[in-house]
Structures are given as C-alpha cells and as structure tokens.
C-alpha cells in the first residue's frame, strides 16, 4: 500500500524547504514504507540520538542534512554525545576523537535542537509529552519510558530517522503510534516466592527489566505483582534494562503506568497470547548474570545510567553523609546538564563534591573514556551499564544496589548485602 | 532473487547468529569484533552478508554508513526479515557517497539453503 502524502509532504519532498529537508523527507518515506504506514502523522516533539559520533559518516550526514538552511520543525532535545562539554578535563581519550565528537554535538545544536545532551529527557519539564501525544524519540531507554511511563507515543527511532522526523515534523502512522500495537500481548506475573521486601527495593527493578527484555523480546508485556505507584526512577531502571536485554519499546506496570490502571485495560479487553510467572530463582539468576568479575580490587563505582534524576542525586548525597570514597576508588555519577543545574541550585552538587563524587554530564561512562585507567572492578547499580561496559570499555563489573555500591566505595572493597533477596 | 542488468554478485558470508553492526564490526577494517559472535575475526568486506535477522542498536545505521565510506562494507546484505535500521544506513550511504549496498529480504526457506562461499546475485 503506497503512503498517502498531502500537499505539504509533497512540497518538502520536492525541495521547497531546501535540499536537506527533502533528504529528511526521503528518509521518513523509506521508514513509512518499511513500517507499512498508510500516511504520515504530525508530532509535537522529538528526541535525537544521532549526535553521538560513530565515524566520519555521521559528520558527513549532518552536514548534508543542514544544506539549504535546514531547521527542526518541532521542539527537539538531544541525547548524549561523546564528550562532557562542561567538564572537558574528564576526557582521557584521543584529542582528535574528542574534537570530532564536539563538532557533531554542535552541528545538531545548530539545526535548532536544544543542547540537553541527556539520555533522560523525560526528567526535563519542557521535554515531557503527555498521554496520547505523538513524538519521535530515539535512545532505547527513552523510547520505552516515553511509551510506558508518559503514555506518549513513539516508535523505535534511531540514527538518521530521529533527526529526519524532527526536521519533517511528521512520522509514519504505524506501530506504537497506533492504538492496536500498544496493548499487552503477554502477561508476566511475579511469583508468590518473590519476597515483599524485594518488590519495594530499588535493586529489583533493573533485574526485573533484564528478565522482561528476555521474555518479551519486542512484544508489549503487562507486569503483575508490583506495588502500585512505582516511582519514575524505578520504572526508568526497569525500562532501560528491558531495552538492553530485549527490543522492548513499551511495557505496562499494572497500577503504575497510565495505560494500565487495570490488567483488563492493559490487555485492551482481549486475551493475552501467554501468561507466565517470574520466580525468585529466575530473578536471582538474572542478577548474578550481570556480574562479570568477583575477584580483584574495587577500582570504581559508576552510578547514573540512565542519567541520575535530581532525587537520585539527593539520595546519593544523603548516603555519602560527608564520607568520601576510599583512596584509589573513583565514584562517578552521570547526569544531565539541566538536572545538574537544578542540583547546583539546591546545594546538592556542593555536597556531592565535598564527598569526593565526580559528576559527568552530556555523555556516559560506558561510551566516553572518562574512568581512571586504573585496574580493578567497577561496581554499578545499573543493569544497562553492567550489560554494555564489559564489551565497550573492557572493565569487569559487579552489579549491586545503590546502597551497596556506595558502602563499597567508602570501604574500598566490594560488599554486597543479599538481604532484600531473601538472603541469597 | 530475480536477474536484472543492475545486479550485484559476490560470495556469500552466512552468519551463524544475528549480528549487531554496532559493537559487532569495526568499520575501519570490516572485521567482526563482537567477542560473543562465533565468527569473530572474519571480514564482511566485499561479501554478500547473509543473516536470518539483524540485531541490536539503532547505531548500526551509522556503522553501516561509516563502513561504506571507509570501503569496508559488504557488497549487499540478505536478511530473513526486514530491518529498517540497516535499510536506513544503506540509504544514507547511497545519498552521501553514491555507493549502493542493497539490503534485501529473502524467504527463510531459501535463505537457509545459502552456504558461505556461494555466489549470490542481488537486485541493486
């Protein structure tokens, strides 16, 4: 079925708004055909991941796209880049690579994108679409948060299609932009042997996300058995993990996410394809699989993947309580520059600095060469960090709760408390 | 795959498992670098890359475009299911560099009969 175009679509395609915008329109049409869309629909915003440098081709692309004075058509935020532009002294890599990373980040800003450089745009009041609004978001954790927690609608946009949608202001009418694709087809219920204490512990959520991703693949699942009103930070951790172990772009947490006040609502009144249980044993195994190395000294602790919220920064400052990491242990927290500005105004940044915490913005410690090259294990409370860092930066990882990570940083050795897990 | 004047032909490299190009190949060399992939160390350059499905990050679009720029890309990619990420990477590379790496879908029953080294012709 051909994609129906209106007069505006055809004008953009013909180059009326410049050759770069016509290029963007060709990419959106390619996506529309690939997704089987009947037409394009307008969006109210975009979040763009293309600003992360992946070689000269990524620079060649944005320069071609900019030809003819191209500007984004809707409010657009930017995902992380290669470099922390506010703390350039943290870069430990090659100077040429840093310069190219910076050039790409600037080129996207120059298209009219807001230089947020964060993987958690949903923490920014000006970048939160509301239930039912159509947007084009990239970055897998942001996509799953947008669909699941905000109830706004995005497909899985990524390199090149994200900025093309922002420039055109339209997306294919297909997939998660439509009602039919958003209902749950799989029900996952926490088994009775999962302790109540674990259901209300931060550490459950990234681990549950790993299981969700593996069980659901690209399907939309409904999670049953969590307490109601799960916090956004916990849903962030859950979704980020699910999008790294699977291709999850949306889930429903019954009683917490806006399209799932009840299981019946999440299912859209239809029967699911499958109903399965998640046992404590499977959760423990998923937790253990996130740890790649037990032996050796503790070299660093990395928190804030996806980027820490203001509340998470406050909790880290409270937990440090004036203590500092042990000598030789680096404690690094990644966040967004806009959240850091809020933390600075609230006096939280100063408390973190006094406690010897390093703060990274605009990028991520599994992408950018920022950790001290010292040997040793890295501890993290992020399943996504644990999943990607060994391959990306070659470090061994111990996954644990944020409280364990902070206690270990202060003690200078790995300490993991299995209490919430029923003692094992 | 039909025969046309504008066809690309080359030797197949059949992947035993899906590969994410991002983190999976080094675009500077065309080599498979994913430590968990059974064909790590093989080069995709100049081959017709055959896999049941693509996998992983949307950054694979960028990696394919960069491999085309660097001259390390496959001649063509044959998949068992459509993959928009690779199709977009191919379209961008064609626009920027005028080099076309077709990304085509082949019925699964035909795909499983392809062996590494077979000469494959793909519509361009």
Short mmCIF file of C-alpha atoms in Angstrom, two decimals:
data_model
loop_
_atom_site.label_atom_id
_atom_site.label_comp_id
_atom_site.label_asym_id
_atom_site.label_seq_id
_atom_site.Cartn_x
_atom_site.Cartn_y
_atom_site.Cartn_z
CA UNK A 1 0.00 0.00 0.00
CA UNK A 2 1.53 3.34 -1.01
CA UNK A 3 2.00 6.02 1.64
CA UNK A 4 -0.58 8.78 1.11
CA UNK A 5 1.08 12.20 1.01
CA UNK A 6 -0.57 15.59 1.45
CA UNK A 7 0.45 18.85 -0.23
CA UNK A 8 2.94 19.75 2.49
CA UNK A 9 4.62 16.33 2.35
CA UNK A 10 4.95 16.63 -1.42
CA UNK A 11 6.33 20.17 -1.20
CA UNK A 12 9.02 19.08 1.28
CA UNK A 13 9.89 16.13 -0.94
CA UNK A 14 10.19 18.45 -3.94
CA UNK A 15 12.75 20.59 -2.11
CA UNK A 16 10.57 23.63 -1.40
CA UNK A 17 12.12 23.87 2.08
CA UNK A 18 15.66 23.13 0.89
CA UNK A 19 17.67 20.12 -0.17
CA UNK A 20 18.44 18.97 3.40
CA UNK A 21 14.75 18.90 4.32
CA UNK A 22 13.99 16.97 1.12
CA UNK A 23 16.65 14.42 2.15
CA UNK A 24 14.95 14.11 5.57
CA UNK A 25 11.60 13.56 3.84
CA UNK A 26 13.06 10.77 1.69
CA UNK A 27 14.28 9.01 4.85
CA UNK A 28 10.86 9.34 6.53
CA UNK A 29 9.20 7.92 3.42
CA UNK A 30 11.63 4.99 3.44
CA UNK A 31 10.70 4.38 7.09
CA UNK A 32 6.98 4.69 6.30
CA UNK A 33 7.25 2.08 3.56
CA UNK A 34 9.32 -0.18 5.80
CA UNK A 35 6.77 0.06 8.62
CA UNK A 36 3.79 -0.36 6.28
CA UNK A 37 2.29 3.05 7.14
CA UNK A 38 -0.68 4.39 5.18
CA UNK A 39 0.19 8.06 5.85
CA UNK A 40 2.27 10.41 7.98
CA UNK A 41 1.07 12.00 11.24
CA UNK A 42 2.32 15.22 12.88
CA UNK A 43 4.49 15.09 16.02
CA UNK A 44 4.77 17.58 18.89
CA UNK A 45 8.43 16.92 19.71
CA UNK A 46 11.50 14.81 19.09
CA UNK A 47 14.49 13.40 20.98
CA UNK A 48 17.56 12.80 18.84
CA UNK A 49 20.37 10.28 19.41
CA UNK A 50 22.24 10.92 16.15
CA UNK A 51 24.54 13.41 17.92
CA UNK A 52 26.80 10.59 19.18
CA UNK A 53 29.87 10.28 16.94
CA UNK A 54 30.26 6.96 15.09
CA UNK A 55 32.82 7.98 12.47
CA UNK A 56 33.21 10.49 9.66
CA UNK A 57 29.96 9.32 8.03
CA UNK A 58 27.97 10.74 10.97
CA UNK A 59 29.54 14.18 10.35
CA UNK A 60 29.06 13.90 6.57
CA UNK A 61 25.38 13.10 7.20
CA UNK A 62 24.60 16.10 9.38
CA UNK A 63 26.45 18.47 7.07
CA UNK A 64 24.42 17.17 4.10
CA UNK A 65 21.22 17.42 6.12
CA UNK A 66 21.99 21.05 7.04
CA UNK A 67 22.26 22.13 3.39
CA UNK A 68 19.70 24.76 2.44
CA UNK A 69 19.32 26.15 5.97
CA UNK A 70 17.56 23.11 7.48
CA UNK A 71 15.94 23.59 10.91
CA UNK A 72 13.95 21.23 13.09
CA UNK A 73 10.19 21.72 12.78
CA UNK A 74 9.31 20.76 16.38
CA UNK A 75 10.92 21.24 19.84
CA UNK A 76 13.78 18.74 19.87
CA UNK A 77 16.09 17.56 22.64
CA UNK A 78 19.48 15.89 22.16
CA UNK A 79 20.72 12.61 23.60
CA UNK A 80 24.25 12.14 24.92
CA UNK A 81 27.27 12.94 22.80
CA UNK A 82 30.83 11.64 23.03
CA UNK A 83 32.18 14.39 25.28
CA UNK A 84 31.29 16.15 28.53
CA UNK A 85 31.31 19.71 27.21
CA UNK A 86 31.05 21.24 30.69
CA UNK A 87 33.88 19.18 32.24
CA UNK A 88 36.32 18.63 29.34
CA UNK A 89 39.10 17.79 31.80
CA UNK A 90 37.41 14.41 32.42
CA UNK A 91 38.24 13.21 28.84
CA UNK A 92 41.09 10.68 28.88
CA UNK A 93 40.99 9.68 25.20
CA UNK A 94 42.44 10.84 21.90
CA UNK A 95 42.18 14.60 21.23
CA UNK A 96 41.07 14.15 17.60
CA UNK A 97 38.19 11.91 18.64
CA UNK A 98 37.09 14.49 21.20
CA UNK A 99 37.18 17.26 18.59
CA UNK A 100 35.05 15.23 16.17
CA UNK A 101 32.60 14.31 18.93
CA UNK A 102 32.26 18.00 19.82
CA UNK A 103 31.81 19.02 16.18
CA UNK A 104 28.91 16.58 15.82
CA UNK A 105 27.23 17.72 19.05
CA UNK A 106 27.47 21.36 17.87
CA UNK A 107 26.13 20.54 14.39
CA UNK A 108 22.90 19.15 15.87
CA UNK A 109 22.52 22.17 18.16
CA UNK A 110 22.91 24.35 15.05
CA UNK A 111 19.89 22.62 13.43
CA UNK A 112 17.81 24.14 16.24
CA UNK A 113 17.91 21.22 18.68
CA UNK A 114 18.07 22.08 22.37
CA UNK A 115 21.53 21.10 23.71
CA UNK A 116 20.29 18.89 26.54
CA UNK A 117 22.72 16.01 25.82
CA UNK A 118 20.89 13.60 28.10
CA UNK A 119 19.51 10.07 27.77
CA UNK A 120 16.76 11.00 30.26
CA UNK A 121 14.87 13.85 28.52
CA UNK A 122 11.76 12.77 30.45
CA UNK A 123 13.31 14.37 33.56
CA UNK A 124 13.07 17.81 31.93
CA UNK A 125 9.74 19.63 32.39
CA UNK A 126 9.98 21.21 28.93
CA UNK A 127 10.52 17.83 27.21
CA UNK A 128 7.72 15.70 28.65
CA UNK A 129 4.96 14.90 26.18
CA UNK A 130 1.64 13.89 27.73
CA UNK A 131 -0.63 10.86 27.34
CA UNK A 132 -1.59 10.22 23.72
CA UNK A 133 0.73 12.81 22.14
CA UNK A 134 2.73 11.71 19.10
CA UNK A 135 6.52 12.22 19.21
CA UNK A 136 9.66 10.79 17.59
CA UNK A 137 12.11 9.66 20.25
CA UNK A 138 15.37 7.79 19.90
CA UNK A 139 17.56 6.06 22.56
CA UNK A 140 16.10 2.77 23.70
CA UNK A 141 15.58 3.70 27.38
CA UNK A 142 13.92 6.99 26.43
CA UNK A 143 11.65 5.23 23.93
CA UNK A 144 10.42 2.72 26.49
CA UNK A 145 9.93 5.43 29.15
CA UNK A 146 8.04 7.65 26.71
CA UNK A 147 5.60 4.94 25.69
CA UNK A 148 5.23 3.20 29.04
CA UNK A 149 5.52 5.88 31.73
CA UNK A 150 4.49 9.08 29.94
CA UNK A 151 1.91 7.39 27.73
CA UNK A 152 3.12 9.46 24.78
CA UNK A 153 3.62 7.61 21.51
CA UNK A 154 6.83 6.85 19.69
CA UNK A 155 8.19 4.07 17.52
CA UNK A 156 11.83 2.95 17.78
CA UNK A 157 13.58 5.87 16.08
CA UNK A 158 17.33 5.91 15.88
CA UNK A 159 20.29 7.20 13.98
CA UNK A 160 19.23 9.36 10.99
CA UNK A 161 15.45 8.70 11.29
CA UNK A 162 15.22 10.63 14.59
CA UNK A 163 16.54 13.91 13.18
CA UNK A 164 14.72 13.33 9.88
CA UNK A 165 11.42 13.16 11.80
CA UNK A 166 12.34 16.30 13.77
CA UNK A 167 13.07 18.19 10.53
CA UNK A 168 9.93 17.00 8.74
CA UNK A 169 7.73 17.22 11.86
CA UNK A 170 5.97 14.01 10.86
CA UNK A 171 6.30 10.28 11.36
CA UNK A 172 4.84 7.15 9.75
CA UNK A 173 1.38 6.28 11.06
CA UNK A 174 2.38 2.80 12.20
CA UNK A 175 3.47 0.65 15.12
CA UNK A 176 3.32 2.20 18.60
CA UNK A 177 1.84 5.40 17.18
CA UNK A 178 -1.40 3.41 16.79
CA UNK A 179 -3.74 2.00 19.48
CA UNK A 180 -3.54 -1.58 18.27
CA UNK A 181 0.19 -2.00 18.88
CA UNK A 182 0.08 -0.64 22.44
CA UNK A 183 -1.99 -3.29 24.17
CA UNK A 184 -0.21 -6.02 26.12
CA UNK A 185 0.00 -9.42 24.44
CA UNK A 186 2.00 -11.09 27.24
CA UNK A 187 1.28 -11.12 30.99
CA UNK A 188 4.23 -11.60 33.35
CA UNK A 189 3.31 -12.16 36.99
CA UNK A 190 5.78 -12.04 39.90
CA UNK A 191 5.54 -15.44 41.57
CA UNK A 192 4.48 -15.79 45.20
CA UNK A 193 8.05 -16.67 46.26
CA UNK A 194 9.27 -13.13 45.42
CA UNK A 195 9.56 -11.52 48.90
CA UNK A 196 7.50 -8.41 49.64
CA UNK A 197 10.69 -6.61 50.70
CA UNK A 198 12.21 -7.21 47.26
CA UNK A 199 9.14 -5.82 45.50
CA UNK A 200 9.74 -2.48 47.22
CA UNK A 201 13.54 -2.44 46.81
CA UNK A 202 15.26 -0.29 44.15
CA UNK A 203 17.51 -3.22 43.21
CA UNK A 204 14.60 -5.34 41.95
CA UNK A 205 13.75 -3.04 39.07
CA UNK A 206 16.86 -3.24 36.84
CA UNK A 207 16.99 -7.02 37.40
CA UNK A 208 13.30 -7.43 36.58
CA UNK A 209 13.96 -5.36 33.45
CA UNK A 210 16.60 -7.85 32.28
CA UNK A 211 14.07 -10.68 32.66
CA UNK A 212 11.34 -8.63 30.96
CA UNK A 213 13.55 -7.97 27.94
CA UNK A 214 14.45 -11.62 27.54
CA UNK A 215 10.87 -12.85 27.98
CA UNK A 216 9.15 -10.18 25.90
CA UNK A 217 11.63 -9.61 23.07
CA UNK A 218 9.86 -6.90 21.09
CA UNK A 219 6.36 -7.65 22.46
CA UNK A 220 4.41 -5.41 24.86
CA UNK A 221 4.11 -7.14 28.26
CA UNK A 222 1.99 -6.34 31.31
CA UNK A 223 3.73 -6.77 34.68
CA UNK A 224 1.54 -8.01 37.52
CA UNK A 225 2.51 -8.17 41.19
CA UNK A 226 4.40 -4.92 41.65
CA UNK A 227 3.16 -2.44 44.24
CA UNK A 228 1.03 0.40 42.84
CA UNK A 229 2.54 3.77 42.07
CA UNK A 230 6.10 2.60 41.31
CA UNK A 231 8.37 5.67 41.13
CA UNK A 232 9.62 7.07 37.83
CA UNK A 233 13.23 6.34 38.82
CA UNK A 234 12.41 2.66 39.32
CA UNK A 235 10.44 2.47 36.07
CA UNK A 236 13.41 4.14 34.35
CA UNK A 237 15.74 1.40 35.62
CA UNK A 238 13.27 -1.31 34.61
CA UNK A 239 12.74 0.01 31.09
CA UNK A 240 16.41 0.70 30.41
CA UNK A 241 17.31 -2.88 31.33
CA UNK A 242 14.45 -4.33 29.28
CA UNK A 243 15.54 -2.33 26.25
CA UNK A 244 19.10 -3.64 26.58
CA UNK A 245 18.31 -7.35 27.07
CA UNK A 246 15.45 -7.28 24.54
CA UNK A 247 13.89 -4.97 21.98
CA UNK A 248 11.25 -3.74 24.42
CA UNK A 249 9.77 -0.38 23.41
CA UNK A 250 6.79 -0.45 25.79
CA UNK A 251 5.55 -2.27 28.89
CA UNK A 252 2.64 -1.87 31.28
CA UNK A 253 3.08 -1.97 35.07
CA UNK A 254 -0.41 -2.54 36.41
CA UNK A 255 -1.35 0.25 38.81
CA UNK A 256 1.65 2.41 37.88
CA UNK A 257 1.71 3.24 34.16
CA UNK A 258 -1.01 5.40 32.58
CA UNK A 259 -2.41 2.92 30.08
CA UNK A 260 -2.65 0.17 32.73
CA UNK A 261 -4.96 1.16 35.58
CA UNK A 262 -6.08 -2.49 35.46
CA UNK A 263 -4.85 -5.62 33.71
CA UNK A 264 -8.01 -5.59 31.58
CA UNK A 265 -7.21 -2.07 30.38
CA UNK A 266 -3.61 -3.03 29.53
CA UNK A 267 -4.89 -6.00 27.54
CA UNK A 268 -7.34 -3.82 25.64
CA UNK A 269 -10.17 -6.19 26.55
CA UNK A 270 -8.59 -9.08 24.65
CA UNK A 271 -6.97 -12.29 25.85
CA UNK A 272 -3.16 -12.32 26.04
CA UNK A 273 -1.12 -14.70 23.87
CA UNK A 274 0.58 -16.02 27.01
CA UNK A 275 0.57 -15.67 30.82
CA UNK A 276 3.83 -16.55 32.57
CA UNK A 277 5.40 -16.30 36.03
CA UNK A 278 8.73 -14.82 37.07
CA UNK A 279 10.18 -16.66 40.06
CA UNK A 280 12.70 -15.55 42.67
CA UNK A 281 15.14 -18.08 41.23
CA UNK A 282 14.97 -16.53 37.77
CA UNK A 283 15.46 -13.04 39.23
CA UNK A 284 18.49 -14.18 41.25
CA UNK A 285 19.99 -15.79 38.15
CA UNK A 286 19.45 -12.58 36.14
CA UNK A 287 21.05 -10.57 38.95
CA UNK A 288 24.06 -12.88 39.06
CA UNK A 289 24.49 -12.79 35.27
CA UNK A 290 25.03 -9.02 35.47
CA UNK A 291 28.22 -9.55 37.47
CA UNK A 292 31.20 -10.49 35.27
CA UNK A 293 34.04 -10.48 37.79
CA UNK A 294 34.16 -11.13 41.52
CA UNK A 295 37.87 -11.09 42.26
CA UNK A 296 40.33 -8.23 42.27
CA UNK A 297 40.28 -4.84 43.92
CA UNK A 298 37.46 -2.31 43.58
CA UNK A 299 38.58 0.37 41.11
CA UNK A 300 35.49 2.47 40.58
CA UNK A 301 31.77 2.84 41.19
CA UNK A 302 29.59 4.13 38.35
CA UNK A 303 26.06 5.38 39.10
CA UNK A 304 23.60 7.35 37.00
CA UNK A 305 22.81 5.15 33.95
CA UNK A 306 20.39 6.27 32.61
CA UNK A 307 21.23 9.78 33.82
CA UNK A 308 20.52 10.35 37.51
CA UNK A 309 17.44 12.36 38.43
CA UNK A 310 17.53 15.20 40.97
CA UNK A 311 16.04 12.86 43.56
CA UNK A 312 18.69 10.22 42.87
CA UNK A 313 21.46 12.83 43.22
CA UNK A 314 19.96 13.90 46.55
CA UNK A 315 19.82 10.29 47.76
CA UNK A 316 23.47 9.74 46.80
CA UNK A 317 24.50 12.90 48.69
CA UNK A 318 22.47 11.74 51.71
CA UNK A 319 24.00 8.26 51.60
CA UNK A 320 27.56 9.64 51.45
CA UNK A 321 26.71 11.74 54.50
CA UNK A 322 30.05 13.54 54.47
CA UNK A 323 32.09 10.37 53.94
CA UNK A 324 34.41 10.03 50.93
CA UNK A 325 35.38 7.11 48.68
CA UNK A 326 38.36 5.10 49.93
CA UNK A 327 41.76 6.06 48.45
CA UNK A 328 42.09 4.65 44.93
CA UNK A 329 38.34 4.23 44.38
CA UNK A 330 36.64 6.56 41.92
CA UNK A 331 32.93 7.31 42.49
CA UNK A 332 31.41 8.70 39.32
CA UNK A 333 27.79 9.75 38.79
CA UNK A 334 26.38 10.56 35.34
CA UNK A 335 23.51 13.03 34.98
CA UNK A 336 22.15 15.59 32.55
CA UNK A 337 23.41 19.18 32.49
CA UNK A 338 19.91 20.58 33.19
CA UNK A 339 19.43 18.28 36.19
CA UNK A 340 22.93 19.19 37.41
CA UNK A 341 21.98 22.88 37.23
CA UNK A 342 18.98 22.12 39.46
CA UNK A 343 21.23 20.16 41.82
CA UNK A 344 23.65 23.07 41.97
CA UNK A 345 20.85 25.50 42.83
CA UNK A 346 19.59 23.11 45.54
CA UNK A 347 23.05 22.80 47.15
CA UNK A 348 23.27 19.10 46.21
CA UNK A 349 26.21 19.44 43.84
CA UNK A 350 28.30 21.07 46.57
CA UNK A 351 27.50 18.21 48.98
CA UNK A 352 28.48 15.65 46.33
CA UNK A 353 31.75 17.47 45.56
CA UNK A 354 32.67 17.67 49.25
CA UNK A 355 32.08 13.91 49.40
CA UNK A 356 34.54 13.36 46.55
CA UNK A 357 31.92 12.37 43.96
CA UNK A 358 32.81 13.05 40.31
CA UNK A 359 29.92 14.31 38.19
CA UNK A 360 29.73 13.58 34.47
CA UNK A 361 27.23 15.27 32.12
CA UNK A 362 26.46 15.24 28.38
CA UNK A 363 27.76 11.68 27.91
CA UNK A 364 28.00 8.31 29.66
CA UNK A 365 30.86 6.49 31.35
CA UNK A 366 30.38 3.39 29.19
CA UNK A 367 30.74 5.42 25.98
CA UNK A 368 33.29 8.08 26.80
CA UNK A 369 36.85 7.43 28.04
CA UNK A 370 36.46 9.06 31.45
CA UNK A 371 37.05 6.40 34.11
CA UNK A 372 40.56 6.38 35.55
CA UNK A 373 42.57 3.76 33.69
CA UNK A 374 43.33 2.01 36.99
CA UNK A 375 42.80 -1.71 37.08
CA UNK A 376 40.02 -3.12 39.19
CA UNK A 377 36.39 -3.98 39.18
CA UNK A 378 33.68 -1.39 38.57
CA UNK A 379 30.51 -1.60 40.65
CA UNK A 380 27.24 -0.27 39.32
CA UNK A 381 23.56 -0.22 40.25
CA UNK A 382 22.61 -0.10 36.55
CA UNK A 383 21.78 -3.26 34.63
CA UNK A 384 22.28 -1.38 31.38
CA UNK A 385 25.76 -0.25 32.42
CA UNK A 386 26.60 -3.78 33.52
CA UNK A 387 25.39 -5.13 30.18
CA UNK A 388 27.38 -2.76 27.96
CA UNK A 389 30.52 -1.72 29.84
CA UNK A 390 32.44 -5.02 29.64
CA UNK A 391 32.15 -5.00 25.83
CA UNK A 392 32.53 -1.25 25.32
CA UNK A 393 35.31 -0.31 27.72
CA UNK A 394 36.66 -3.70 28.76
CA UNK A 395 36.03 -3.47 32.51
CA UNK A 396 34.82 -6.24 34.82
CA UNK A 397 31.58 -5.39 36.60
CA UNK A 398 29.83 -6.18 39.87
CA UNK A 399 26.13 -5.32 39.88
CA UNK A 400 24.56 -4.38 43.23
CA UNK A 401 22.11 -1.98 44.83
CA UNK A 402 22.96 1.71 45.03
CA UNK A 403 23.37 1.38 48.81
CA UNK A 404 25.86 -1.49 48.34
CA UNK A 405 27.74 0.48 45.67
CA UNK A 406 28.12 3.49 47.95
CA UNK A 407 29.07 1.41 51.00
CA UNK A 408 31.66 -0.41 48.89
CA UNK A 409 33.13 2.84 47.54
CA UNK A 410 33.60 4.12 51.10
CA UNK A 411 35.00 0.80 52.37
CA UNK A 412 37.28 0.34 49.36
CA UNK A 413 36.14 -3.22 48.72
CA UNK A 414 33.15 -4.99 47.18
CA UNK A 415 30.39 -5.51 49.74
CA UNK A 416 27.05 -6.96 48.63
CA UNK A 417 24.13 -7.42 51.04
CA UNK A 418 21.69 -10.10 49.79
CA UNK A 419 19.12 -9.18 52.45
CA UNK A 420 16.40 -7.96 50.09
CA UNK A 421 16.79 -11.15 48.02
CA UNK A 422 15.75 -13.42 50.87
CA UNK A 423 19.36 -13.86 51.91
CA UNK A 424 20.91 -15.39 48.77
CA UNK B 1 16.29 -13.30 -6.46
CA UNK B 2 15.50 -12.18 -9.97
CA UNK B 3 18.14 -11.42 -12.56
CA UNK B 4 18.49 -7.89 -13.77
CA UNK B 5 21.06 -5.85 -15.58
CA UNK B 6 21.67 -3.90 -12.37
CA UNK B 7 22.56 -6.83 -10.14
CA UNK B 8 25.37 -7.14 -7.63
CA UNK B 9 27.06 -10.51 -7.32
CA UNK B 10 29.55 -11.84 -4.82
CA UNK B 11 30.46 -14.64 -2.46
CA UNK B 12 28.15 -15.20 0.49
CA UNK B 13 29.24 -14.95 4.12
CA UNK B 14 26.49 -16.69 6.08
CA UNK B 15 26.37 -15.69 9.74
CA UNK B 16 25.56 -18.47 12.22
CA UNK B 17 23.98 -15.94 14.60
CA UNK B 18 22.47 -12.46 14.18
CA UNK B 19 24.99 -9.64 14.41
CA UNK B 20 24.57 -6.06 15.60
CA UNK B 21 26.83 -3.98 13.35
CA UNK B 22 27.24 -1.52 16.22
CA UNK B 23 29.75 -3.19 18.51
CA UNK B 24 29.77 -6.11 16.09
CA UNK B 25 32.02 -4.92 13.28
CA UNK B 26 34.93 -2.49 13.19
CA UNK B 27 34.13 -0.16 10.26
CA UNK B 28 37.84 0.67 9.91
CA UNK B 29 38.64 -2.94 8.95
CA UNK B 30 35.33 -4.67 8.19
CA UNK B 31 36.20 -7.30 10.77
CA UNK B 32 33.65 -8.94 13.09
CA UNK B 33 34.74 -7.86 16.58
CA UNK B 34 31.81 -8.96 18.77
CA UNK B 35 33.55 -11.19 21.30
CA UNK B 36 30.50 -13.40 21.70
CA UNK B 37 29.92 -13.95 17.96
CA UNK B 38 31.05 -17.35 16.66
CA UNK B 39 32.50 -15.76 13.50
CA UNK B 40 34.62 -13.17 15.27
CA UNK B 41 37.67 -12.28 13.21
CA UNK B 42 36.06 -12.81 9.78
CA UNK B 43 35.74 -9.85 7.40
CA UNK B 44 32.44 -8.75 5.85
CA UNK B 45 34.12 -6.56 3.25
CA UNK B 46 33.16 -7.37 -0.33
CA UNK B 47 30.96 -10.30 0.70
CA UNK B 48 27.21 -10.77 0.42
CA UNK B 49 26.38 -10.82 4.12
CA UNK B 50 23.58 -13.29 4.88
CA UNK B 51 21.81 -13.49 8.25
CA UNK B 52 18.41 -14.62 9.46
CA UNK B 53 17.85 -11.33 11.29
CA UNK B 54 19.72 -8.21 12.28
CA UNK B 55 20.06 -7.43 15.96
CA UNK B 56 20.64 -4.59 18.32
CA UNK B 57 21.19 -0.88 18.48
CA UNK B 58 19.93 1.70 16.02
CA UNK B 59 23.53 2.92 15.86
CA UNK B 60 24.02 0.09 13.37
CA UNK B 61 22.68 2.55 10.75
CA UNK B 62 25.68 4.77 11.39
CA UNK B 63 28.14 1.88 11.45
CA UNK B 64 26.91 0.62 8.06
CA UNK B 65 27.21 4.12 6.56
CA UNK B 66 30.69 4.50 8.03
CA UNK B 67 31.76 1.11 6.66
CA UNK B 68 30.56 2.15 3.19
CA UNK B 69 32.54 5.38 3.48
CA UNK B 70 35.64 3.51 4.62
CA UNK B 71 35.33 0.92 1.84
CA UNK B 72 34.92 -1.97 4.29
CA UNK B 73 31.19 -2.67 3.84
CA UNK B 74 29.64 -5.85 2.47
CA UNK B 75 28.57 -5.79 -1.21
CA UNK B 76 25.00 -6.47 -0.14
CA UNK B 77 23.04 -7.70 2.89
CA UNK B 78 20.47 -10.50 2.69
CA UNK B 79 18.09 -10.89 5.64
CA UNK B 80 15.28 -13.28 6.53
CA UNK B 81 13.15 -10.45 7.95
CA UNK B 82 13.04 -6.74 7.05
CA UNK B 83 15.29 -4.43 9.09
CA UNK B 84 14.69 -0.71 8.94
CA UNK B 85 17.93 0.14 10.77
CA UNK B 86 20.10 -1.39 8.05
CA UNK B 87 17.84 -0.09 5.24
CA UNK B 88 18.24 3.46 6.57
CA UNK B 89 22.02 3.08 6.91
CA UNK B 90 22.20 1.87 3.32
CA UNK B 91 20.02 4.73 2.03
CA UNK B 92 22.13 7.34 3.83
CA UNK B 93 25.37 5.89 2.48
CA UNK B 94 23.97 5.88 -1.06
CA UNK B 95 22.96 9.52 -0.70
CA UNK B 96 26.30 10.63 0.77
CA UNK B 97 28.75 8.51 -1.22
CA UNK B 98 26.84 7.27 -4.25
CA UNK B 99 27.58 3.66 -3.30
CA UNK B 100 24.64 1.28 -3.09
CA UNK B 101 24.74 -1.65 -0.66
CA UNK B 102 21.35 -3.31 -1.24
CA UNK B 103 19.57 -4.64 1.87
CA UNK B 104 17.13 -7.28 0.66
CA UNK B 105 14.79 -9.80 2.26
CA UNK B 106 14.83 -13.42 1.15
CA UNK B 107 12.23 -16.03 2.16
CA UNK B 108 13.52 -18.04 5.11
CA UNK B 109 13.23 -21.31 3.18
CA UNK B 110 15.63 -20.01 0.51
CA UNK B 111 17.90 -18.27 3.00
CA UNK B 112 18.72 -21.47 4.90
CA UNK B 113 19.98 -23.08 1.69
CA UNK B 114 22.69 -20.44 1.18
CA UNK B 115 26.20 -21.59 2.18
CA UNK B 116 29.25 -19.43 2.83
CA UNK B 117 31.14 -19.08 -0.44
CA UNK B 118 28.05 -19.50 -2.68
CA UNK B 119 27.86 -16.91 -5.45
CA UNK B 120 24.81 -14.75 -4.76
CA UNK B 121 23.20 -12.24 -7.08
CA UNK B 122 21.18 -9.41 -5.54
CA UNK B 123 18.99 -6.84 -7.28
CA UNK B 124 20.63 -3.46 -6.98
#
